[in-house]
PDB file of C-alpha atoms in Angstrom:
ATOM      1  CA  GLN A   1      -8.612 102.167 262.630  1.00  0.00           C
ATOM      2  CA  VAL A   2      -5.880 102.173 265.186  1.00  0.00           C
ATOM      3  CA  GLN A   3      -5.103 105.487 266.953  1.00  0.00           C
ATOM      4  CA  LEU A   4      -2.391 106.341 269.420  1.00  0.00           C
ATOM      5  CA  GLN A   5      -3.116 109.109 271.988  1.00  0.00           C
ATOM      6  CA  GLN A   6      -0.174 110.255 274.072  1.00  0.00           C
ATOM      7  CA  TRP A   7       0.107 112.581 276.960  1.00  0.00           C
ATOM      8  CA  GLY A   8       2.662 113.810 279.673  1.00  0.00           C
ATOM      9  CA  ALA A   9       4.205 116.792 281.254  1.00  0.00           C
ATOM     10  CA  GLY A  10       5.540 119.333 278.798  1.00  0.00           C
ATOM     11  CA  LEU A  11       7.844 121.398 280.875  1.00  0.00           C
ATOM     12  CA  LEU A  12      10.528 120.022 283.122  1.00  0.00           C
ATOM     13  CA  LYS A  13      13.447 121.260 285.038  1.00  0.00           C
ATOM     14  CA  PRO A  14      16.934 119.805 284.730  1.00  0.00           C
ATOM     15  CA  SER A  15      17.400 116.595 286.737  1.00  0.00           C
ATOM     16  CA  GLU A  16      13.688 115.758 286.704  1.00  0.00           C
ATOM     17  CA  THR A  17      12.184 112.592 285.205  1.00  0.00           C
ATOM     18  CA  LEU A  18      10.282 112.825 281.906  1.00  0.00           C
ATOM     19  CA  SER A  19       7.123 110.722 281.999  1.00  0.00           C
ATOM     20  CA  LEU A  20       4.877 110.121 278.858  1.00  0.00           C
ATOM     21  CA  THR A  21       2.057 107.664 278.242  1.00  0.00           C
ATOM     22  CA  CYS A  22       0.563 106.362 274.970  1.00  0.00           C
ATOM     23  CA  ALA A  23      -2.849 104.758 274.804  1.00  0.00           C
ATOM     24  CA  VAL A  24      -3.684 102.393 271.995  1.00  0.00           C
ATOM     25  CA  TYR A  25      -7.275 102.600 270.601  1.00  0.00           C
ATOM     26  CA  GLY A  26      -9.053 100.439 268.057  1.00  0.00           C
ATOM     27  CA  GLY A  27      -6.661  97.609 267.745  1.00  0.00           C
ATOM     28  CA  SER A  28      -4.927  94.646 269.273  1.00  0.00           C
ATOM     29  CA  PHE A  29      -1.943  95.201 271.641  1.00  0.00           C
ATOM     30  CA  SER A  30      -0.317  91.924 270.870  1.00  0.00           C
ATOM     31  CA  GLY A  31       2.209  91.178 268.138  1.00  0.00           C
ATOM     32  CA  TYR A  32       3.755  94.671 267.800  1.00  0.00           C
ATOM     33  CA  TYR A  33       6.656  96.706 268.985  1.00  0.00           C
ATOM     34  CA  TRP A  34       5.441  99.717 270.889  1.00  0.00           C
ATOM     35  CA  SER A  35       8.005 102.477 270.251  1.00  0.00           C
ATOM     36  CA  TRP A  36       9.109 105.939 271.348  1.00  0.00           C
ATOM     37  CA  ILE A  37      10.818 108.300 269.036  1.00  0.00           C
ATOM     38  CA  ARG A  38      12.016 111.884 269.621  1.00  0.00           C
ATOM     39  CA  GLN A  39      12.975 114.739 267.484  1.00  0.00           C
ATOM     40  CA  PRO A  40      14.933 117.756 268.925  1.00  0.00           C
ATOM     41  CA  PRO A  41      14.027 121.176 267.469  1.00  0.00           C
ATOM     42  CA  GLY A  42      15.262 121.509 263.893  1.00  0.00           C
ATOM     43  CA  LYS A  43      16.888 118.070 263.964  1.00  0.00           C
ATOM     44  CA  GLY A  44      16.107 114.582 262.745  1.00  0.00           C
ATOM     45  CA  LEU A  45      14.332 111.578 264.329  1.00  0.00           C
ATOM     46  CA  GLU A  46      15.931 109.527 267.074  1.00  0.00           C
ATOM     47  CA  TRP A  47      14.740 106.109 268.068  1.00  0.00           C
ATOM     48  CA  ILE A  48      14.518 105.897 271.804  1.00  0.00           C
ATOM     49  CA  GLY A  49      13.381 102.308 272.423  1.00  0.00           C
ATOM     50  CA  GLU A  50      10.428  99.848 272.228  1.00  0.00           C
ATOM     51  CA  ILE A  51       8.515  97.220 274.189  1.00  0.00           C
ATOM     52  CA  ASN A  52       6.358  94.323 273.012  1.00  0.00           C
ATOM     53  CA  HIS A  53       3.125  93.096 274.719  1.00  0.00           C
ATOM     54  CA  SER A  54       5.079  90.634 276.963  1.00  0.00           C
ATOM     55  CA  GLY A  55       7.310  93.461 278.291  1.00  0.00           C
ATOM     56  CA  SER A  56      10.504  92.667 276.377  1.00  0.00           C
ATOM     57  CA  THR A  57      12.381  95.899 275.747  1.00  0.00           C
ATOM     58  CA  ASN A  58      15.088  97.296 273.555  1.00  0.00           C
ATOM     59  CA  TYR A  59      16.794 100.778 274.065  1.00  0.00           C
ATOM     60  CA  ASN A  60      18.983 103.049 272.276  1.00  0.00           C
ATOM     61  CA  PRO A  61      22.406 102.577 273.839  1.00  0.00           C
ATOM     62  CA  SER A  62      22.954 106.297 274.101  1.00  0.00           C
ATOM     63  CA  LEU A  63      19.993 106.575 276.392  1.00  0.00           C
ATOM     64  CA  LYS A  64      19.776 103.135 277.953  1.00  0.00           C
ATOM     65  CA  SER A  65      21.028 104.162 281.421  1.00  0.00           C
ATOM     66  CA  ARG A  66      18.241 106.662 281.767  1.00  0.00           C
ATOM     67  CA  VAL A  67      15.288 105.097 279.917  1.00  0.00           C
ATOM     68  CA  THR A  68      12.542 102.794 281.098  1.00  0.00           C
ATOM     69  CA  ILE A  69       9.675 101.798 278.777  1.00  0.00           C
ATOM     70  CA  SER A  70       6.891  99.743 280.376  1.00  0.00           C
ATOM     71  CA  VAL A  71       3.500  98.389 279.329  1.00  0.00           C
ATOM     72  CA  ASP A  72       0.093  98.035 280.930  1.00  0.00           C
ATOM     73  CA  THR A  73      -1.794  95.532 278.792  1.00  0.00           C
ATOM     74  CA  SER A  74      -4.910  95.896 280.882  1.00  0.00           C
ATOM     75  CA  LYS A  75      -5.248  99.447 279.693  1.00  0.00           C
ATOM     76  CA  ASN A  76      -3.628  99.025 276.212  1.00  0.00           C
ATOM     77  CA  GLN A  77      -1.057 101.606 277.292  1.00  0.00           C
ATOM     78  CA  PHE A  78       2.716 101.919 277.275  1.00  0.00           C
ATOM     79  CA  SER A  79       4.869 104.555 278.944  1.00  0.00           C
ATOM     80  CA  LEU A  80       8.267 106.220 278.743  1.00  0.00           C
ATOM     81  CA  LYS A  81      10.349 107.457 281.531  1.00  0.00           C
ATOM     82  CA  LEU A  82      13.572 109.276 281.037  1.00  0.00           C
ATOM     83  CA  SER A  83      15.491 110.231 284.158  1.00  0.00           C
ATOM     84  CA  SER A  84      17.846 113.119 284.943  1.00  0.00           C
ATOM     85  CA  VAL A  85      16.778 115.202 281.957  1.00  0.00           C
ATOM     86  CA  THR A  86      18.863 118.041 280.616  1.00  0.00           C
ATOM     87  CA  ALA A  87      18.292 120.732 278.032  1.00  0.00           C
ATOM     88  CA  ALA A  88      19.584 118.194 275.375  1.00  0.00           C
ATOM     89  CA  ASP A  89      16.361 116.141 276.044  1.00  0.00           C
ATOM     90  CA  THR A  90      14.171 118.977 274.798  1.00  0.00           C
ATOM     91  CA  ALA A  91      12.313 117.531 271.835  1.00  0.00           C
ATOM     92  CA  VAL A  92       9.025 116.453 270.383  1.00  0.00           C
ATOM     93  CA  TYR A  93       8.372 112.851 271.622  1.00  0.00           C
ATOM     94  CA  TYR A  94       6.368 110.468 269.555  1.00  0.00           C
ATOM     95  CA  CYS A  95       4.902 107.042 270.290  1.00  0.00           C
ATOM     96  CA  ALA A  96       4.397 104.603 267.452  1.00  0.00           C
ATOM     97  CA  ARG A  97       3.300 101.066 266.515  1.00  0.00           C
ATOM     98  CA  GLY A  98       6.141  98.915 265.106  1.00  0.00           C
ATOM     99  CA  HIS A  99       6.030  95.843 262.902  1.00  0.00           C
ATOM    100  CA  GLU A 100       8.768  93.290 262.225  1.00  0.00           C
ATOM    101  CA  TRP A 101       8.653  89.974 260.554  1.00  0.00           C
ATOM    102  CA  GLU A 102      10.939  87.735 258.597  1.00  0.00           C
ATOM    103  CA  LEU A 103      10.356  86.893 254.925  1.00  0.00           C
ATOM    104  CA  PRO A 104      11.033  83.342 253.521  1.00  0.00           C
ATOM    105  CA  GLU A 105      13.986  84.629 251.591  1.00  0.00           C
ATOM    106  CA  GLY A 106      15.705  85.771 254.790  1.00  0.00           C
ATOM    107  CA  TYR A 107      14.977  89.500 254.454  1.00  0.00           C
ATOM    108  CA  TYR A 108      13.156  91.354 257.226  1.00  0.00           C
ATOM    109  CA  TYR A 109      10.353  93.958 257.235  1.00  0.00           C
ATOM    110  CA  TYR A 110      10.571  96.529 260.021  1.00  0.00           C
ATOM    111  CA  TYR A 111       8.334  99.698 260.099  1.00  0.00           C
ATOM    112  CA  MET A 112       6.228 101.938 262.197  1.00  0.00           C
ATOM    113  CA  ASP A 113       2.783 102.526 260.590  1.00  0.00           C
ATOM    114  CA  VAL A 114       0.773 104.407 263.266  1.00  0.00           C
ATOM    115  CA  TRP A 115       2.158 107.432 265.135  1.00  0.00           C
ATOM    116  CA  GLY A 116       0.907 109.594 267.963  1.00  0.00           C
ATOM    117  CA  LYS A 117       0.591 113.329 267.330  1.00  0.00           C
ATOM    118  CA  GLY A 118       3.743 114.023 269.482  1.00  0.00           C
ATOM    119  CA  THR A 119       4.245 115.748 272.807  1.00  0.00           C
ATOM    120  CA  THR A 120       6.617 118.691 273.077  1.00  0.00           C
ATOM    121  CA  VAL A 121       8.842 118.423 276.094  1.00  0.00           C
ATOM    122  CA  THR A 122      10.919 121.391 277.187  1.00  0.00           C
ATOM    123  CA  VAL A 123      13.660 121.173 279.697  1.00  0.00           C
ATOM    124  CA  SER A 124      14.551 124.541 281.252  1.00  0.00           C
ATOM    125  CA  SER A 125      15.414 125.889 284.525  1.00  0.00           C
TER     126      SER A 125
ATOM    127  CA  SER B   1      25.888 109.496 264.154  1.00  0.00           C
ATOM    128  CA  SER B   2      23.408 107.505 262.138  1.00  0.00           C
ATOM    129  CA  GLU B   3      24.020 104.155 260.769  1.00  0.00           C
ATOM    130  CA  LEU B   4      21.811 105.087 257.834  1.00  0.00           C
ATOM    131  CA  THR B   5      23.190 107.723 255.512  1.00  0.00           C
ATOM    132  CA  GLN B   6      20.951 110.098 253.429  1.00  0.00           C
ATOM    133  CA  ASP B   7      21.755 113.238 251.435  1.00  0.00           C
ATOM    134  CA  PRO B   8      20.694 116.181 253.435  1.00  0.00           C
ATOM    135  CA  ALA B   9      18.775 117.936 250.565  1.00  0.00           C
ATOM    136  CA  VAL B  10      17.390 117.055 247.115  1.00  0.00           C
ATOM    137  CA  SER B  11      15.410 119.246 244.662  1.00  0.00           C
ATOM    138  CA  VAL B  12      13.085 118.207 241.887  1.00  0.00           C
ATOM    139  CA  ALA B  13      11.107 120.284 239.275  1.00  0.00           C
ATOM    140  CA  LEU B  14       7.397 119.983 239.485  1.00  0.00           C
ATOM    141  CA  GLY B  15       6.206 116.890 237.703  1.00  0.00           C
ATOM    142  CA  GLN B  16       9.545 115.307 237.381  1.00  0.00           C
ATOM    143  CA  THR B  17      10.979 112.217 239.025  1.00  0.00           C
ATOM    144  CA  VAL B  18      13.285 112.272 242.044  1.00  0.00           C
ATOM    145  CA  ARG B  19      15.042 109.420 243.904  1.00  0.00           C
ATOM    146  CA  ILE B  20      16.063 109.798 247.595  1.00  0.00           C
ATOM    147  CA  THR B  21      18.598 107.151 248.798  1.00  0.00           C
ATOM    148  CA  CYS B  22      19.528 105.665 252.109  1.00  0.00           C
ATOM    149  CA  GLN B  23      22.638 103.575 252.687  1.00  0.00           C
ATOM    150  CA  GLY B  24      23.582 101.268 255.532  1.00  0.00           C
ATOM    151  CA  ASP B  25      24.875  97.813 256.277  1.00  0.00           C
ATOM    152  CA  SER B  26      21.656  96.725 257.886  1.00  0.00           C
ATOM    153  CA  LEU B  27      19.905  97.295 254.525  1.00  0.00           C
ATOM    154  CA  ARG B  28      21.488  94.029 253.274  1.00  0.00           C
ATOM    155  CA  SER B  29      19.060  92.139 255.436  1.00  0.00           C
ATOM    156  CA  TYR B  30      16.252  94.685 256.299  1.00  0.00           C
ATOM    157  CA  TYR B  31      14.030  96.399 253.861  1.00  0.00           C
ATOM    158  CA  ALA B  32      13.966 100.158 254.698  1.00  0.00           C
ATOM    159  CA  SER B  33      10.863 101.941 255.579  1.00  0.00           C
ATOM    160  CA  TRP B  34      10.289 105.578 254.577  1.00  0.00           C
ATOM    161  CA  TYR B  35       8.465 108.434 256.318  1.00  0.00           C
ATOM    162  CA  GLN B  36       7.376 111.796 255.051  1.00  0.00           C
ATOM    163  CA  GLN B  37       7.258 114.634 257.591  1.00  0.00           C
ATOM    164  CA  LYS B  38       5.823 118.037 257.020  1.00  0.00           C
ATOM    165  CA  PRO B  39       6.488 120.959 259.335  1.00  0.00           C
ATOM    166  CA  GLY B  40       4.728 120.664 262.599  1.00  0.00           C
ATOM    167  CA  GLN B  41       3.324 117.223 261.824  1.00  0.00           C
ATOM    168  CA  ALA B  42       4.101 113.682 262.865  1.00  0.00           C
ATOM    169  CA  PRO B  43       5.867 111.408 260.428  1.00  0.00           C
ATOM    170  CA  VAL B  44       3.777 109.465 258.003  1.00  0.00           C
ATOM    171  CA  LEU B  45       4.757 106.006 256.636  1.00  0.00           C
ATOM    172  CA  VAL B  46       4.844 106.125 252.865  1.00  0.00           C
ATOM    173  CA  ILE B  47       6.770 102.921 251.897  1.00  0.00           C
ATOM    174  CA  TYR B  48       7.559  99.749 253.740  1.00  0.00           C
ATOM    175  CA  GLY B  49       8.948  96.412 252.851  1.00  0.00           C
ATOM    176  CA  LYS B  50      10.027  95.576 249.424  1.00  0.00           C
ATOM    177  CA  ASN B  51       7.741  98.140 247.845  1.00  0.00           C
ATOM    178  CA  ASN B  52       4.510  98.456 249.809  1.00  0.00           C
ATOM    179  CA  ARG B  53       2.350 101.601 250.239  1.00  0.00           C
ATOM    180  CA  PRO B  54      -0.044 102.044 253.150  1.00  0.00           C
ATOM    181  CA  SER B  55      -3.603 102.915 252.270  1.00  0.00           C
ATOM    182  CA  GLY B  56      -3.965 106.484 251.107  1.00  0.00           C
ATOM    183  CA  ILE B  57      -0.377 106.985 249.852  1.00  0.00           C
ATOM    184  CA  PRO B  58      -0.379 107.945 246.133  1.00  0.00           C
ATOM    185  CA  ASP B  59       1.107 105.424 243.723  1.00  0.00           C
ATOM    186  CA  ARG B  60       3.649 107.970 242.656  1.00  0.00           C
ATOM    187  CA  PHE B  61       5.666 106.845 245.678  1.00  0.00           C
ATOM    188  CA  SER B  62       7.701 103.714 245.269  1.00  0.00           C
ATOM    189  CA  GLY B  63      10.514 101.866 246.810  1.00  0.00           C
ATOM    190  CA  SER B  64      13.490  99.714 245.867  1.00  0.00           C
ATOM    191  CA  SER B  65      16.575  98.190 247.332  1.00  0.00           C
ATOM    192  CA  SER B  66      19.888  96.968 246.077  1.00  0.00           C
ATOM    193  CA  GLY B  67      22.775  95.749 248.352  1.00  0.00           C
ATOM    194  CA  ASN B  68      23.220  98.202 251.171  1.00  0.00           C
ATOM    195  CA  THR B  69      21.165 101.010 249.517  1.00  0.00           C
ATOM    196  CA  ALA B  70      17.412 101.631 249.676  1.00  0.00           C
ATOM    197  CA  SER B  71      15.699 104.139 247.367  1.00  0.00           C
ATOM    198  CA  LEU B  72      12.502 106.163 247.531  1.00  0.00           C
ATOM    199  CA  THR B  73      11.274 107.270 244.125  1.00  0.00           C
ATOM    200  CA  ILE B  74       8.597 109.951 243.608  1.00  0.00           C
ATOM    201  CA  THR B  75       7.396 109.780 239.982  1.00  0.00           C
ATOM    202  CA  GLY B  76       5.776 113.080 238.973  1.00  0.00           C
ATOM    203  CA  ALA B  77       6.573 115.025 242.083  1.00  0.00           C
ATOM    204  CA  GLN B  78       3.836 117.377 243.302  1.00  0.00           C
ATOM    205  CA  ALA B  79       4.148 120.557 245.331  1.00  0.00           C
ATOM    206  CA  GLU B  80       2.514 118.734 248.256  1.00  0.00           C
ATOM    207  CA  ASP B  81       5.452 116.277 248.322  1.00  0.00           C
ATOM    208  CA  GLU B  82       7.822 118.968 249.570  1.00  0.00           C
ATOM    209  CA  ALA B  83       8.802 117.620 252.971  1.00  0.00           C
ATOM    210  CA  ASP B  84      11.546 115.843 254.966  1.00  0.00           C
ATOM    211  CA  TYR B  85      11.973 112.225 254.225  1.00  0.00           C
ATOM    212  CA  TYR B  86      13.464 109.619 256.698  1.00  0.00           C
ATOM    213  CA  CYS B  87      14.391 106.020 256.181  1.00  0.00           C
ATOM    214  CA  ASN B  88      14.327 103.580 259.029  1.00  0.00           C
ATOM    215  CA  SER B  89      15.612 100.145 259.717  1.00  0.00           C
ATOM    216  CA  ARG B  90      17.130  98.006 262.396  1.00  0.00           C
ATOM    217  CA  ASP B  91      20.773  98.661 263.105  1.00  0.00           C
ATOM    218  CA  SER B  92      23.580  96.362 262.013  1.00  0.00           C
ATOM    219  CA  SER B  93      24.770  95.353 265.409  1.00  0.00           C
ATOM    220  CA  GLY B  94      22.349  92.497 265.710  1.00  0.00           C
ATOM    221  CA  ASN B  95      21.058  93.925 269.040  1.00  0.00           C
ATOM    222  CA  HIS B  96      17.639  94.572 267.444  1.00  0.00           C
ATOM    223  CA  LEU B  97      17.841  98.355 267.754  1.00  0.00           C
ATOM    224  CA  GLY B  98      15.997 100.809 265.639  1.00  0.00           C
ATOM    225  CA  VAL B  99      17.731 103.539 263.573  1.00  0.00           C
ATOM    226  CA  PHE B 100      16.679 106.441 261.402  1.00  0.00           C
ATOM    227  CA  GLY B 101      18.643 108.146 258.589  1.00  0.00           C
ATOM    228  CA  GLY B 102      19.457 111.794 259.050  1.00  0.00           C
ATOM    229  CA  GLY B 103      16.622 112.798 256.774  1.00  0.00           C
ATOM    230  CA  THR B 104      16.462 114.482 253.234  1.00  0.00           C
ATOM    231  CA  LYS B 105      14.888 117.700 252.816  1.00  0.00           C
ATOM    232  CA  LEU B 106      12.968 117.526 249.387  1.00  0.00           C
ATOM    233  CA  THR B 107      12.269 120.842 247.674  1.00  0.00           C
ATOM    234  CA  VAL B 108       9.824 120.880 244.735  1.00  0.00           C
ATOM    235  CA  LEU B 109      10.791 123.709 242.328  1.00  0.00           C
TER     236      LEU B 109
END
């Protein structure tokens, strides 16, 4: 059974860089989209971005200038860096495993089936 | 703003059937996935694809899709189904980005 274990600093000052890592246990690293999602207090889920095993990335345009997602296949880990944080970046950050494939009829499946427990990140001076 | 639109809140009487909907242009080519989130917990996938349930998800949860609208139906809602529900898909830009709906708070009366 695949599990994701995530960790990183939980308290940051404005202008610092958020850094989180997610380790994949019990499954293959190839063939998936390794994703980051965040949830500000009392608000909904926001997709941050993703990376596949070969290092190809997609980022939320609203965060793209500050986000870097990287992968270390030798350790089955992927990481999130978000630079120049402000109070608006205070949120619970989740890592997740994403799937996508195309059906013969031209429709696509896209979903995230395994999630980390989440890391609370607070930005405060 | 989200490219996937959900009603903010829905209520259902215990044991009755409730439908939660999600609208968006990308749903004309992507099946929505649905997540249940209870307070203080990570989201849990409940429906993906045309109408697929991960292992351990009760069969009272089902999904459907028509045009630009996806639906999550709970048949015989239980007290433990009270939660926030989010739909998810790729966006409609063609840039292969992910997007979530704003979420629906389900209250079981």
